[in-house]
PDB file of C-alpha atoms in Angstrom:
ATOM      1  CA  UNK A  15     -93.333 -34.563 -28.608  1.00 91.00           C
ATOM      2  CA  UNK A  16     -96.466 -32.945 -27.040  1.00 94.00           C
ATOM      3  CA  UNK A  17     -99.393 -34.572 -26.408  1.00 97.00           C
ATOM      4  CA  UNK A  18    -101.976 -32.087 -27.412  1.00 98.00           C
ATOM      5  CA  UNK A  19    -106.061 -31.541 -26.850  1.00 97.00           C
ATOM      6  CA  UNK A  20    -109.065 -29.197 -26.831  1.00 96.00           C
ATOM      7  CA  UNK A  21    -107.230 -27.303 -24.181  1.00 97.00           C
ATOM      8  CA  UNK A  22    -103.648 -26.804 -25.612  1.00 98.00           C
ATOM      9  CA  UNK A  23    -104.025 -26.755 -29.110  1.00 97.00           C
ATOM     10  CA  UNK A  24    -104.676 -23.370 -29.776  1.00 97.00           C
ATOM     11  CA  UNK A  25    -101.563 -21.797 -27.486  1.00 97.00           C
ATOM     12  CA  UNK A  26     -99.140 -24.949 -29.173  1.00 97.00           C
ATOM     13  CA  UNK A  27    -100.075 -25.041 -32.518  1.00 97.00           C
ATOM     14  CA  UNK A  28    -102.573 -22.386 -33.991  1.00 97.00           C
ATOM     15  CA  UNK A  29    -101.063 -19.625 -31.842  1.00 97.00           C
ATOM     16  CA  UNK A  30     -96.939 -21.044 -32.535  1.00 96.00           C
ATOM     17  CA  UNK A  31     -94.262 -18.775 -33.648  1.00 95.00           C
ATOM     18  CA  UNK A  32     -92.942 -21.907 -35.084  1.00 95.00           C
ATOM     19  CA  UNK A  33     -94.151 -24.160 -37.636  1.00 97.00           C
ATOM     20  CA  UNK A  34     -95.783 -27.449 -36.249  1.00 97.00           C
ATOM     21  CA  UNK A  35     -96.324 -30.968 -37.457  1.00 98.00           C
ATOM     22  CA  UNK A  36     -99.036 -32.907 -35.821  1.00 98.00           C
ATOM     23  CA  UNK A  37     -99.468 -36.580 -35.824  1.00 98.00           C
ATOM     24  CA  UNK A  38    -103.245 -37.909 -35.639  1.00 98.00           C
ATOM     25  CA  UNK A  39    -102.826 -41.078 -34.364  1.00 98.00           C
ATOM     26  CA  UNK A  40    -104.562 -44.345 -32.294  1.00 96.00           C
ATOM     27  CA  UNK A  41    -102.756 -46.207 -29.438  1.00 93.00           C
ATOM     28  CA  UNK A  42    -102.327 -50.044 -30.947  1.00 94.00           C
ATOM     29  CA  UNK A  43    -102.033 -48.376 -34.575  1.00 96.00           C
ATOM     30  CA  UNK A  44     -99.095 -50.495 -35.729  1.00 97.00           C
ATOM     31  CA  UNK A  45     -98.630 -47.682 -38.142  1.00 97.00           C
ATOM     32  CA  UNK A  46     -98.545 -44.486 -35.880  1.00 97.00           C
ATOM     33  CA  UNK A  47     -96.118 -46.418 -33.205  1.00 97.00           C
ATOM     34  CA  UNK A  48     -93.711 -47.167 -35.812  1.00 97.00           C
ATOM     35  CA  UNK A  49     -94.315 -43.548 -37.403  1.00 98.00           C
ATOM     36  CA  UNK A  50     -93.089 -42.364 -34.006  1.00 96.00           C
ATOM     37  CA  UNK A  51     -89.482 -42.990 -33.741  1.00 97.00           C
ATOM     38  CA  UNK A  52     -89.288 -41.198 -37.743  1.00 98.00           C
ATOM     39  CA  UNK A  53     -90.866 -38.074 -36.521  1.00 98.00           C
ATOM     40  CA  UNK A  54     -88.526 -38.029 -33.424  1.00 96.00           C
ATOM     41  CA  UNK A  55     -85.655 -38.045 -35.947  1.00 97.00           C
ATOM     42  CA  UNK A  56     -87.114 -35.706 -38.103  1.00 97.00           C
ATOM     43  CA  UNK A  57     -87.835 -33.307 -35.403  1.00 95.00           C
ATOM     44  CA  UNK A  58     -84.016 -33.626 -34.504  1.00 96.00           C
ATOM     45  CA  UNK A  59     -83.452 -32.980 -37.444  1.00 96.00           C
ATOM     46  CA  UNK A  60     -84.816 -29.917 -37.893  1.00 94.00           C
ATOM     47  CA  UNK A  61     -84.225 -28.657 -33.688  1.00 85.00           C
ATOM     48  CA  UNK A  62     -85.748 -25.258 -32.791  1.00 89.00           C
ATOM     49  CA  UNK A  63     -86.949 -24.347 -36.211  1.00 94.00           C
ATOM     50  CA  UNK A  64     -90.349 -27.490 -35.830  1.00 96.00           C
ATOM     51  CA  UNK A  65     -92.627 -28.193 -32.906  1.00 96.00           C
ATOM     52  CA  UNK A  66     -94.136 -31.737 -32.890  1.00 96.00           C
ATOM     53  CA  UNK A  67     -97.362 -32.782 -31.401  1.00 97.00           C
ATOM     54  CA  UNK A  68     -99.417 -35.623 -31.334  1.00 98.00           C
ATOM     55  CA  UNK A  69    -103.390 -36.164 -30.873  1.00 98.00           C
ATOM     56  CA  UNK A  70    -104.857 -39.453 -29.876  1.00 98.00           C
ATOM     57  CA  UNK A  71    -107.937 -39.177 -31.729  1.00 97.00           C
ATOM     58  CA  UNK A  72    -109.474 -42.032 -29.613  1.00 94.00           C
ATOM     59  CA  UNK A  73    -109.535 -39.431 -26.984  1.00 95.00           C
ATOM     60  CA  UNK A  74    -109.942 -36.246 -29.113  1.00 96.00           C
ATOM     61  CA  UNK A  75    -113.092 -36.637 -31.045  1.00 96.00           C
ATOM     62  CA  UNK A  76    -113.767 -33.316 -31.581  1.00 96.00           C
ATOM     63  CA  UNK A  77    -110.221 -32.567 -32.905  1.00 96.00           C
ATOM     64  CA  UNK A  78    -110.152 -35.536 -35.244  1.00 97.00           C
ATOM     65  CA  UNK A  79    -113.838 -34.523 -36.523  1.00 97.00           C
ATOM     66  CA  UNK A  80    -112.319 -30.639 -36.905  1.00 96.00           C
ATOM     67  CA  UNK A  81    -109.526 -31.928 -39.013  1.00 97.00           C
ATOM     68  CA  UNK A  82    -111.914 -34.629 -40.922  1.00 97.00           C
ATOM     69  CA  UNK A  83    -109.947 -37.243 -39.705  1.00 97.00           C
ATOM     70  CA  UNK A  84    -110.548 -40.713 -41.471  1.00 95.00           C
ATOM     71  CA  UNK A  85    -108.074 -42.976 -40.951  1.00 96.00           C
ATOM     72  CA  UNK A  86    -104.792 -42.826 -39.093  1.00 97.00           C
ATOM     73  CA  UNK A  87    -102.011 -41.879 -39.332  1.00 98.00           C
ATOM     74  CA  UNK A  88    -102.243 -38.521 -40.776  1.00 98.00           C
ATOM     75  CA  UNK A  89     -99.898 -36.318 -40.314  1.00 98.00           C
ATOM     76  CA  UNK A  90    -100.845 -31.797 -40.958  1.00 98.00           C
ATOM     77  CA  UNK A  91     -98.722 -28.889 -41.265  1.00 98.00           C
ATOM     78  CA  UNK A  92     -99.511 -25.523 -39.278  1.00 98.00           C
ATOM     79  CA  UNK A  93     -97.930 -22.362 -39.899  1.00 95.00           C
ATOM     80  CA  UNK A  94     -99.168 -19.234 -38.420  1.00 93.00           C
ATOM     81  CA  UNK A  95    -102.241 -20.985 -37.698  1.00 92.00           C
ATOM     82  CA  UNK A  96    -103.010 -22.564 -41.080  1.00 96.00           C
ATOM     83  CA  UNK A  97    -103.444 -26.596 -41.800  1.00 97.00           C
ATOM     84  CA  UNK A  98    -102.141 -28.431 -44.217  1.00 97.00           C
ATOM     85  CA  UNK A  99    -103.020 -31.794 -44.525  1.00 98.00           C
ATOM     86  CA  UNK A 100     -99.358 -33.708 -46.146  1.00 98.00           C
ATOM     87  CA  UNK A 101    -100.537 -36.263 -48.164  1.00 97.00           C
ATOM     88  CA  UNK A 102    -100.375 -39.713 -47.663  1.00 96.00           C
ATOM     89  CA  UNK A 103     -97.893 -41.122 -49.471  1.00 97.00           C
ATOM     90  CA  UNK A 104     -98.473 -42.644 -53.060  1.00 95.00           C
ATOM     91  CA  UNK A 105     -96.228 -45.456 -52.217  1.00 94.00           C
ATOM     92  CA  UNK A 106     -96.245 -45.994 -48.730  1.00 96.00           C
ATOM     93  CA  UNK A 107     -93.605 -47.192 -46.092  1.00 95.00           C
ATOM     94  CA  UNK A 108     -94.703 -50.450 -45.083  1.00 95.00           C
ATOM     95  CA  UNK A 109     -93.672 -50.133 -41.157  1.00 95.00           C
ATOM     96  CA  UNK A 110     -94.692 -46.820 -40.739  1.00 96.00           C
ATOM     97  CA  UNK A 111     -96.937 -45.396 -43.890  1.00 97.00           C
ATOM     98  CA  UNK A 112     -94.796 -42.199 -43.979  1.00 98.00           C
ATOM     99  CA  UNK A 113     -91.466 -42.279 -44.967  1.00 97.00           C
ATOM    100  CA  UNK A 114     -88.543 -40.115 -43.321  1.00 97.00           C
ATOM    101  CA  UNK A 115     -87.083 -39.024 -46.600  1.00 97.00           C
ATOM    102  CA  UNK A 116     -90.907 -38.170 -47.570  1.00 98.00           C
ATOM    103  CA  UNK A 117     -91.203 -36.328 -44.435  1.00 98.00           C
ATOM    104  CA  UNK A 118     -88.081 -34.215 -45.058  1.00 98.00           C
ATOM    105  CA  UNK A 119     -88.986 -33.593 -48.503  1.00 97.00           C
ATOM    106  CA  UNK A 120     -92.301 -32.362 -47.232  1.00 97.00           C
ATOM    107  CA  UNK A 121     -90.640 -30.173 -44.692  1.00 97.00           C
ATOM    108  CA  UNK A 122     -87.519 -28.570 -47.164  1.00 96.00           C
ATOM    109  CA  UNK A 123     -90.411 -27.646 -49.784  1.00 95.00           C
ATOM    110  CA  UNK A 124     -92.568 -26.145 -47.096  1.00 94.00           C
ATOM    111  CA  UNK A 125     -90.455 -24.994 -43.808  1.00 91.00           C
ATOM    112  CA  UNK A 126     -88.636 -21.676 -44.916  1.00 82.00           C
ATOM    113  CA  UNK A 127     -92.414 -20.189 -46.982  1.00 72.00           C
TER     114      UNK A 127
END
């Protein structure tokens, strides 16, 4: 999982061949660490076809305010450049706030557009 800023964000994720799914997330969020280990599953999962990233929005103010960040974690879909935000889940996980299985549902309705 890349750990992405002002600098790299536009050549990883806006400028990607491949569809990306970037975590905005806090160190000591109890949420986003435990969100972690999902996303590294779902990302095997889905191999070559997804790029993950993460932004620590502690240190990437001006990303989080871009993306109207307001509480973490939130997790957006890019394709070709366009974001998607994936909605938090009505009925969250309670380790983790985003499921797997939500995850993958996300990603099979969304992946092959």
């Amino acid at each position: 999982m890349r750990r992405l800023n002002l600098n790299n964000f536009r050549p990883e994720v806006l400028e990607s061949s491949k569809p990306c799914l970037v975590l905005f997330k806090n160190t000591g969020c109890g949420l986003c660490d435990a969100l972690l280990p999902v996303l590294f599953r779902v990302k095997a999962r889905y191999g070559g076809r997804l790029k993950l990233g993460y932004i620590e929005t502690s240190d990437q103010e001006d990303l989080a305010e871009l993306f109207e960040i307001t509480g973490v974690p939130t997790l957006f879909f890019f394709r070709h450049g366009d974001a998607v935000e994936v909605e938090y889940p009505p009925r969250p996980d309670m380790n983790s706030g985003y499921s797997e299985e939500y995850i993958v549902d996300y990603l099979e309705a969304h992946l092959d557009e």
